[in-house]
Short mmCIF file of N, CA and C in Angstrom, two decimals:
data_model
loop_
_atom_site.label_atom_id
_atom_site.label_comp_id
_atom_site.label_asym_id
_atom_site.label_seq_id
_atom_site.Cartn_x
_atom_site.Cartn_y
_atom_site.Cartn_z
N MET F 22 77.72 70.07 272.60
CA MET F 22 77.87 71.37 273.53
C MET F 22 78.63 72.25 272.30
N SER F 23 77.96 73.38 272.31
CA SER F 23 78.48 74.46 271.44
C SER F 23 79.78 75.31 271.95
N GLU F 24 80.61 75.77 271.23
CA GLU F 24 81.77 76.56 271.59
C GLU F 24 81.70 77.29 272.28
N GLN F 25 80.42 78.33 271.97
CA GLN F 25 79.96 79.51 273.01
C GLN F 25 79.71 79.10 274.49
N HIS F 26 79.08 77.73 274.13
CA HIS F 26 78.90 77.43 275.85
C HIS F 26 80.18 76.97 276.42
N LEU F 27 81.04 76.53 275.87
CA LEU F 27 82.42 75.98 276.60
C LEU F 27 83.13 77.27 276.65
N GLY F 28 83.12 78.42 276.53
CA GLY F 28 83.76 79.48 276.79
C GLY F 28 84.67 79.77 275.39
N LEU F 29 84.63 78.76 274.55
CA LEU F 29 85.57 79.13 273.63
C LEU F 29 85.67 80.58 272.68
N SER F 30 86.81 80.98 272.65
CA SER F 30 86.53 82.28 271.68
C SER F 30 87.12 82.24 270.58
N GLN F 31 87.78 81.17 269.90
CA GLN F 31 88.58 80.96 268.69
C GLN F 31 87.88 79.92 267.58
N LEU F 32 87.48 78.41 268.42
CA LEU F 32 86.95 77.45 267.58
C LEU F 32 85.91 78.15 266.78
N GLY F 33 85.69 77.77 265.53
CA GLY F 33 84.76 77.84 264.54
C GLY F 33 84.77 79.28 264.10
N ARG F 34 85.71 80.13 264.52
CA ARG F 34 85.43 81.62 264.06
C ARG F 34 86.96 81.67 263.00
N ASP F 35 86.89 83.00 262.45
CA ASP F 35 88.26 83.09 261.47
C ASP F 35 88.84 84.15 262.38
N ILE F 36 89.99 83.56 263.03
CA ILE F 36 90.81 84.49 264.06
C ILE F 36 92.26 84.66 263.19
N PRO F 37 92.53 85.96 263.05
CA PRO F 37 93.85 86.29 262.88
C PRO F 37 95.06 85.35 263.66
N ALA F 38 96.12 85.34 263.07
CA ALA F 38 97.06 84.67 263.52
C ALA F 38 97.82 85.43 264.66
N PRO F 39 97.85 85.42 266.03
CA PRO F 39 98.17 86.09 267.27
C PRO F 39 100.19 86.50 266.87
N THR F 40 100.51 87.62 267.10
CA THR F 40 101.88 87.85 266.68
C THR F 40 102.99 87.77 268.01
N ASP F 41 102.26 87.53 269.06
CA ASP F 41 103.12 87.25 270.29
C ASP F 41 102.66 86.18 271.40
N PRO F 42 103.47 85.25 271.62
CA PRO F 42 103.07 84.05 272.08
C PRO F 42 102.28 84.75 273.82
N THR F 43 103.03 85.81 274.21
CA THR F 43 102.42 86.14 275.69
C THR F 43 100.93 86.58 275.78
N THR F 44 100.58 87.21 274.58
CA THR F 44 99.21 87.66 274.74
C THR F 44 98.25 86.57 273.65
N ALA F 45 98.83 85.50 272.99
CA ALA F 45 97.98 84.28 272.10
C ALA F 45 97.22 83.84 273.28
N VAL F 46 95.68 83.38 272.97
CA VAL F 46 95.05 82.79 273.62
C VAL F 46 95.19 81.50 273.52
N LEU F 47 95.18 80.77 274.82
CA LEU F 47 95.01 79.00 274.82
C LEU F 47 94.12 78.64 275.42
N GLU F 48 93.40 77.91 275.02
CA GLU F 48 92.01 77.54 275.47
C GLU F 48 92.07 76.07 275.73
N ARG F 49 90.93 75.73 276.91
CA ARG F 49 90.93 74.36 277.32
C ARG F 49 89.32 73.80 277.15
N VAL F 50 89.33 72.72 277.13
CA VAL F 50 87.84 71.97 277.05
C VAL F 50 88.02 71.36 278.12
N PRO F 51 86.67 70.79 278.79
CA PRO F 51 86.68 69.63 279.89
C PRO F 51 87.00 68.13 279.20
N ASN F 52 87.92 67.11 279.68
CA ASN F 52 88.11 66.13 279.41
C ASN F 52 87.05 65.01 279.61
N PRO F 53 86.71 64.51 278.81
CA PRO F 53 85.44 63.56 279.00
C PRO F 53 85.67 62.21 279.46
N HIS F 54 87.04 62.31 279.98
CA HIS F 54 87.30 60.61 280.16
C HIS F 54 88.50 60.83 281.34
N GLU F 55 88.30 61.92 282.19
CA GLU F 55 89.24 62.20 283.27
C GLU F 55 89.44 61.04 284.31
N ASP F 56 88.46 60.05 284.27
CA ASP F 56 89.03 58.96 285.25
C ASP F 56 89.91 57.96 284.56
N THR F 57 90.29 58.55 283.32
CA THR F 57 91.44 57.54 282.59
C THR F 57 92.45 58.19 282.33
N ASP F 58 93.84 57.15 282.61
CA ASP F 58 94.98 57.89 282.27
C ASP F 58 95.37 57.51 280.80
N TYR F 59 95.20 58.65 279.83
CA TYR F 59 95.81 58.22 278.60
C TYR F 59 96.91 59.41 278.04
N LEU F 60 97.47 58.98 276.99
CA LEU F 60 98.32 60.10 276.49
C LEU F 60 97.71 60.56 275.17
N THR F 61 98.14 61.88 275.26
CA THR F 61 97.91 63.00 274.07
C THR F 61 98.77 63.51 273.43
N ARG F 62 98.98 63.22 272.05
CA ARG F 62 100.27 63.85 271.69
C ARG F 62 99.86 64.97 270.47
N PHE F 63 100.72 66.09 270.48
CA PHE F 63 100.40 66.94 269.58
C PHE F 63 101.98 67.05 268.92
N THR F 64 102.08 67.07 267.75
CA THR F 64 103.57 67.24 267.01
C THR F 64 103.35 68.29 266.25
N ALA F 65 104.13 69.10 266.13
CA ALA F 65 104.41 70.34 265.41
C ALA F 65 105.78 70.44 264.54
N PRO F 66 105.75 70.01 263.19
CA PRO F 66 107.11 69.70 262.70
C PRO F 66 107.74 70.72 261.92
N GLU F 67 106.78 71.95 261.74
CA GLU F 67 107.48 73.20 261.23
C GLU F 67 107.34 74.48 262.17
N PHE F 68 107.84 74.16 263.48
CA PHE F 68 107.47 75.35 264.40
C PHE F 68 108.90 76.21 264.26
N THR F 69 108.55 77.66 264.24
CA THR F 69 109.37 78.66 263.74
C THR F 69 109.54 79.73 264.86
N SER F 70 110.42 80.09 265.08
CA SER F 70 110.78 81.26 266.21
C SER F 70 111.96 82.18 265.69
N ILE F 71 112.38 83.14 266.19
CA ILE F 71 113.69 83.78 265.57
C ILE F 71 114.82 84.00 266.62
N CYS F 72 115.72 83.72 266.06
CA CYS F 72 117.06 84.06 267.28
C CYS F 72 116.95 85.59 267.76
N PRO F 73 117.00 85.64 269.02
CA PRO F 73 116.87 87.01 269.69
C PRO F 73 118.28 87.84 269.51
N VAL F 74 119.36 87.01 268.82
CA VAL F 74 120.80 87.78 268.62
C VAL F 74 120.67 87.95 267.38
N THR F 75 120.34 87.20 266.37
CA THR F 75 120.74 87.31 265.24
C THR F 75 119.48 87.77 264.28
N GLY F 76 118.30 87.65 264.58
CA GLY F 76 117.28 87.78 264.08
C GLY F 76 116.83 86.92 262.71
N GLN F 77 117.78 85.86 262.63
CA GLN F 77 117.39 84.46 261.85
C GLN F 77 116.35 83.63 262.22
N PRO F 78 115.72 83.08 261.35
CA PRO F 78 114.43 82.15 261.76
C PRO F 78 115.25 80.95 262.36
N ASP F 79 114.83 80.23 263.28
CA ASP F 79 115.01 78.79 263.95
C ASP F 79 113.60 77.74 263.71
N PHE F 80 114.07 76.93 263.38
CA PHE F 80 113.05 75.38 263.11
C PHE F 80 113.26 74.63 263.87
N ALA F 81 112.11 74.05 264.37
CA ALA F 81 112.23 72.97 265.25
C ALA F 81 111.04 71.77 264.97
N HIS F 82 111.31 70.80 265.27
CA HIS F 82 109.92 69.76 265.40
C HIS F 82 109.64 69.58 266.77
N LEU F 83 108.62 69.95 267.57
CA LEU F 83 108.12 70.06 268.54
C LEU F 83 107.21 68.64 268.91
N VAL F 84 107.27 67.76 269.88
CA VAL F 84 106.45 66.67 270.46
C VAL F 84 105.97 67.22 271.73
N ILE F 85 104.88 67.24 271.77
CA ILE F 85 104.16 67.45 273.15
C ILE F 85 103.32 66.11 273.50
N ASP F 86 103.54 65.71 274.52
CA ASP F 86 102.88 64.77 275.05
C ASP F 86 102.37 65.01 276.47
N TYR F 87 101.21 64.61 276.88
CA TYR F 87 100.42 64.83 278.37
C TYR F 87 99.69 63.87 278.46
N VAL F 88 99.38 63.77 279.91
CA VAL F 88 98.20 63.15 280.28
C VAL F 88 97.23 64.02 280.94
N PRO F 89 96.18 64.25 280.31
CA PRO F 89 95.26 65.15 280.99
C PRO F 89 94.80 64.45 282.24
N ASP F 90 94.18 65.76 282.89
CA ASP F 90 93.53 65.27 284.35
C ASP F 90 92.04 65.91 283.95
N ARG F 91 91.66 67.22 284.25
CA ARG F 91 90.09 67.75 284.10
C ARG F 91 90.06 68.38 282.67
N TRP F 92 91.24 68.83 282.10
CA TRP F 92 91.25 69.66 280.78
C TRP F 92 92.07 69.20 279.87
N LEU F 93 91.64 69.22 278.71
CA LEU F 93 92.31 69.14 277.40
C LEU F 93 92.68 70.15 276.67
N VAL F 94 93.56 70.68 275.85
CA VAL F 94 93.77 72.06 275.20
C VAL F 94 92.79 71.65 273.90
N GLU F 95 92.77 73.06 273.66
CA GLU F 95 91.53 73.07 272.42
C GLU F 95 92.60 73.38 271.37
N SER F 96 92.60 72.39 270.45
CA SER F 96 93.81 72.23 269.45
C SER F 96 93.87 73.64 268.24
N LYS F 97 92.55 74.00 268.27
CA LYS F 97 92.79 75.47 267.41
C LYS F 97 94.03 76.41 268.08
N SER F 98 93.26 76.55 269.28
CA SER F 98 94.14 77.36 269.92
C SER F 98 95.72 77.38 270.36
N LEU F 99 95.86 75.98 270.32
CA LEU F 99 97.23 75.52 270.42
C LEU F 99 97.96 76.23 269.14
N LYS F 100 97.54 75.57 267.87
CA LYS F 100 98.06 76.14 266.71
C LYS F 100 98.50 77.44 266.60
N LEU F 101 97.26 78.38 266.77
CA LEU F 101 97.59 79.83 267.12
C LEU F 101 98.58 80.06 267.81
N TYR F 102 98.63 79.51 269.05
CA TYR F 102 99.52 79.88 269.96
C TYR F 102 101.08 79.58 269.51
N LEU F 103 101.29 78.47 268.86
CA LEU F 103 102.48 77.96 268.57
C LEU F 103 102.74 78.83 266.96
N THR F 104 101.93 79.24 266.38
CA THR F 104 101.92 80.21 265.11
C THR F 104 102.70 81.57 265.81
N ALA F 105 102.12 81.88 266.92
CA ALA F 105 102.73 83.19 267.78
C ALA F 105 104.24 83.10 267.68
N PHE F 106 104.93 82.06 267.87
CA PHE F 106 106.44 82.29 267.70
C PHE F 106 107.22 82.71 266.80
N ARG F 107 106.34 82.80 265.23
CA ARG F 107 107.08 83.03 264.09
C ARG F 107 107.75 83.84 263.87
N ASN F 108 107.44 85.19 264.72
CA ASN F 108 108.09 86.44 264.71
C ASN F 108 108.86 86.65 266.08
N HIS F 109 108.76 86.04 267.02
CA HIS F 109 109.40 86.07 268.44
C HIS F 109 110.37 85.54 268.62
N GLY F 110 111.30 86.70 268.98
CA GLY F 110 112.77 86.56 269.49
C GLY F 110 113.01 85.75 270.65
N ALA F 111 113.68 84.48 271.01
CA ALA F 111 113.84 83.79 271.98
C ALA F 111 114.73 82.71 271.69
N PHE F 112 115.66 82.20 272.69
CA PHE F 112 116.57 81.10 272.50
C PHE F 112 115.59 79.77 272.44
N HIS F 113 116.25 78.56 272.00
CA HIS F 113 115.29 77.18 271.92
C HIS F 113 115.00 76.67 273.21
N GLU F 114 115.89 77.20 274.27
CA GLU F 114 115.32 76.44 275.56
C GLU F 114 114.46 77.46 276.13
N ASP F 115 114.30 78.66 275.84
CA ASP F 115 113.28 79.74 276.38
C ASP F 115 111.80 79.26 275.59
N CYS F 116 111.80 79.10 274.31
CA CYS F 116 110.65 78.36 273.52
C CYS F 116 110.08 77.36 273.80
N THR F 117 110.95 76.04 273.90
CA THR F 117 110.62 74.57 274.26
C THR F 117 110.13 75.01 276.01
N VAL F 118 110.68 75.27 276.70
CA VAL F 118 110.21 75.17 278.55
C VAL F 118 109.16 76.26 278.49
N GLY F 119 109.23 77.29 277.86
CA GLY F 119 107.96 78.21 278.01
C GLY F 119 106.84 77.66 277.55
N ILE F 120 106.78 76.70 276.51
CA ILE F 120 105.54 76.47 276.25
C ILE F 120 104.83 75.11 276.74
N GLY F 121 106.02 74.37 277.41
CA GLY F 121 105.62 73.38 278.48
C GLY F 121 104.93 73.98 279.69
N ARG F 122 105.78 74.71 280.21
CA ARG F 122 104.98 75.68 281.46
C ARG F 122 103.79 76.25 280.87
N ARG F 123 103.56 77.04 280.13
CA ARG F 123 102.33 77.42 279.51
C ARG F 123 101.36 76.57 279.74
N LEU F 124 101.73 75.14 278.94
CA LEU F 124 100.51 74.17 279.21
C LEU F 124 100.24 73.66 280.50
N VAL F 125 101.12 73.69 281.07
CA VAL F 125 101.18 73.15 282.46
C VAL F 125 100.20 74.10 283.24
N GLY F 126 100.05 75.40 283.25
CA GLY F 126 99.40 76.17 283.68
C GLY F 126 98.00 76.23 283.62
N LEU F 127 98.04 76.04 282.44
CA LEU F 127 96.36 75.86 281.74
C LEU F 127 95.73 74.76 282.30
N LEU F 128 96.43 73.44 281.75
CA LEU F 128 95.90 72.50 281.74
C LEU F 128 95.80 71.73 283.18
N GLU F 129 96.84 71.93 284.09
CA GLU F 129 97.02 71.02 285.36
C GLU F 129 97.16 69.75 285.26
N PRO F 130 97.57 69.28 283.97
CA PRO F 130 97.96 67.59 283.56
C PRO F 130 98.47 67.01 284.89
N ARG F 131 97.90 65.61 284.28
CA ARG F 131 98.70 64.53 285.31
C ARG F 131 100.62 64.63 285.22
N TRP F 132 100.63 64.63 283.69
CA TRP F 132 102.07 64.72 283.35
C TRP F 132 102.07 65.58 281.86
N LEU F 133 103.29 65.83 281.65
CA LEU F 133 103.40 66.57 280.64
C LEU F 133 104.85 66.72 280.33
N ARG F 134 105.50 65.94 278.82
CA ARG F 134 106.71 66.54 278.25
C ARG F 134 106.77 66.99 277.18
N ILE F 135 107.69 68.01 276.82
CA ILE F 135 107.88 68.54 275.36
C ILE F 135 109.24 68.16 275.10
N ALA F 136 109.22 67.87 273.95
CA ALA F 136 110.61 67.66 273.22
C ALA F 136 110.89 68.65 271.96
N GLY F 137 111.97 69.53 272.16
CA GLY F 137 112.04 70.34 271.06
C GLY F 137 113.24 70.00 270.18
N TYR F 138 113.02 69.55 269.09
CA TYR F 138 114.32 68.93 268.15
C TYR F 138 114.36 69.98 267.09
N TRP F 139 115.42 70.71 267.35
CA TRP F 139 115.89 72.00 266.57
C TRP F 139 116.50 71.86 265.53
N TYR F 140 116.59 72.33 264.56
CA TYR F 140 117.31 72.14 263.28
C TYR F 140 118.56 72.80 263.55
N PRO F 141 119.72 72.04 262.98
CA PRO F 141 121.07 72.73 263.27
C PRO F 141 121.14 74.31 262.57
N ARG F 142 121.93 75.02 263.10
CA ARG F 142 122.15 76.18 262.56
C ARG F 142 123.53 76.52 263.06
N GLY F 143 124.48 76.63 261.97
CA GLY F 143 125.90 76.71 262.32
C GLY F 143 126.42 75.49 262.50
N GLY F 144 125.79 74.36 262.34
CA GLY F 144 126.40 72.99 262.33
C GLY F 144 125.96 72.44 263.55
N ILE F 145 125.52 72.97 264.47
CA ILE F 145 125.15 72.35 265.73
C ILE F 145 123.50 72.42 266.19
N PRO F 146 123.28 71.00 266.46
CA PRO F 146 121.76 71.16 266.65
C PRO F 146 121.59 71.46 268.17
N ILE F 147 120.50 71.74 268.44
CA ILE F 147 120.35 71.92 270.20
C ILE F 147 118.54 71.41 270.39
N ASP F 148 118.79 70.32 271.15
CA ASP F 148 117.33 69.63 271.54
C ASP F 148 117.57 69.85 272.69
N VAL F 149 115.88 70.28 272.84
CA VAL F 149 115.61 70.37 274.25
C VAL F 149 114.52 69.54 275.02
N PHE F 150 114.50 69.24 276.08
CA PHE F 150 113.58 68.16 276.85
C PHE F 150 112.94 68.68 277.97
N TRP F 151 111.99 68.44 278.44
CA TRP F 151 111.25 69.22 279.69
C TRP F 151 110.05 68.31 279.88
N GLN F 152 109.82 68.00 281.29
CA GLN F 152 108.83 67.44 281.88
C GLN F 152 108.53 67.52 283.09
N THR F 153 107.32 67.31 283.37
CA THR F 153 106.93 67.76 284.88
C THR F 153 107.26 66.69 285.90
N GLY F 154 107.95 65.50 285.61
CA GLY F 154 108.21 64.70 286.47
C GLY F 154 108.05 63.01 285.77
N ALA F 155 107.92 62.21 286.52
CA ALA F 155 108.01 60.58 286.09
C ALA F 155 106.69 60.60 285.45
N PRO F 156 106.41 59.83 284.18
CA PRO F 156 105.06 59.73 283.80
C PRO F 156 104.44 58.76 284.58
N PRO F 157 103.16 58.45 284.49
CA PRO F 157 102.62 57.35 285.14
C PRO F 157 103.28 55.93 284.82
N SER F 158 103.51 55.15 285.79
CA SER F 158 104.42 53.79 285.33
C SER F 158 103.17 52.96 284.69
N HIS F 159 102.35 53.05 284.59
CA HIS F 159 101.30 51.93 283.80
C HIS F 159 101.07 52.60 282.44
N LEU F 160 101.49 53.72 282.03
CA LEU F 160 101.07 54.17 280.91
C LEU F 160 101.98 54.01 279.85
N TRP F 161 101.65 53.61 278.37
CA TRP F 161 102.31 53.53 277.54
C TRP F 161 102.84 54.57 276.74
N LEU F 162 103.91 54.90 276.86
CA LEU F 162 104.85 56.19 276.50
C LEU F 162 105.88 55.81 275.04
N PRO F 163 105.21 56.03 274.23
CA PRO F 163 105.98 55.75 272.90
C PRO F 163 107.07 56.68 272.51
N ASP F 164 108.03 56.23 272.00
CA ASP F 164 109.06 57.18 271.47
C ASP F 164 108.68 58.46 270.75
N THR F 165 109.34 59.44 270.83
CA THR F 165 108.75 60.52 270.24
C THR F 165 108.58 60.60 268.78
N GLY F 166 109.77 59.77 268.30
CA GLY F 166 109.81 59.55 266.52
C GLY F 166 110.73 60.61 265.64
N VAL F 167 111.20 61.25 266.57
CA VAL F 167 112.26 62.14 265.95
C VAL F 167 113.49 61.58 266.16
N PRO F 168 114.53 61.21 265.35
CA PRO F 168 115.92 61.27 265.19
C PRO F 168 116.53 62.50 266.18
N SER F 169 117.47 62.21 267.11
CA SER F 169 117.91 63.28 268.08
C SER F 169 118.84 63.97 267.10
N TYR F 170 119.40 63.67 266.05
CA TYR F 170 120.34 64.41 265.28
C TYR F 170 120.01 63.99 263.59
N ARG F 171 119.41 65.13 263.07
CA ARG F 171 119.02 64.67 261.54
C ARG F 171 120.06 65.23 260.66
N GLY F 172 121.05 65.89 261.05
CA GLY F 172 122.07 66.26 260.34
C GLY F 172 123.01 65.17 259.61
N ARG F 173 122.81 64.06 260.07
CA ARG F 173 123.73 62.88 259.66
C ARG F 173 123.21 62.30 258.18
N GLY F 174 122.26 62.86 257.85
CA GLY F 174 121.59 62.00 256.61
C GLY F 174 120.10 61.45 256.93
#
C-alpha cells in the first residue's frame, strides 16, 4: 500500500524538521495485527528541549511503550515530532506528559507509558513517568533499560 493511499504526508518525502511540537504533524497507519496484544517500543536517547526559564538545553532519554489497538504511529512522523522540541521551551514534566498525551490522542492505544530520563542539570536529575493505566496483565513488559540516575557513574 502506498504512502499516498494511507494518507501519509511525510513518509518518502524530504521534509524539513518542524520547529514547534504543537504544529508538527504526527501520522498513524493501520495496525495489521489489531487482534493481538503486543508491545511496541520507541527509544529516543538524544531528546532535546529548552528550559523555559534559562534558555539552556535540556537532554533526555525517552522510552515510549504502547500496546496498539487500531493504529500504529508512523515512525518518521514521530522522529520529526520529537525533533520539534529542540528549540521548544518547556519543563521536563510538560514535555514528557505532553508527548504521551498527544500519542494517546492520535493512536487511542490499549495502553501507553512514557519514561523521560532527564540528564542532570545543577546536580539534580528529574525523571518523569506517565502511563494511561495498568498494562494488560498477560503482556510481557520489559524494563525500560535506562538507569534511573546516571550521575553516579
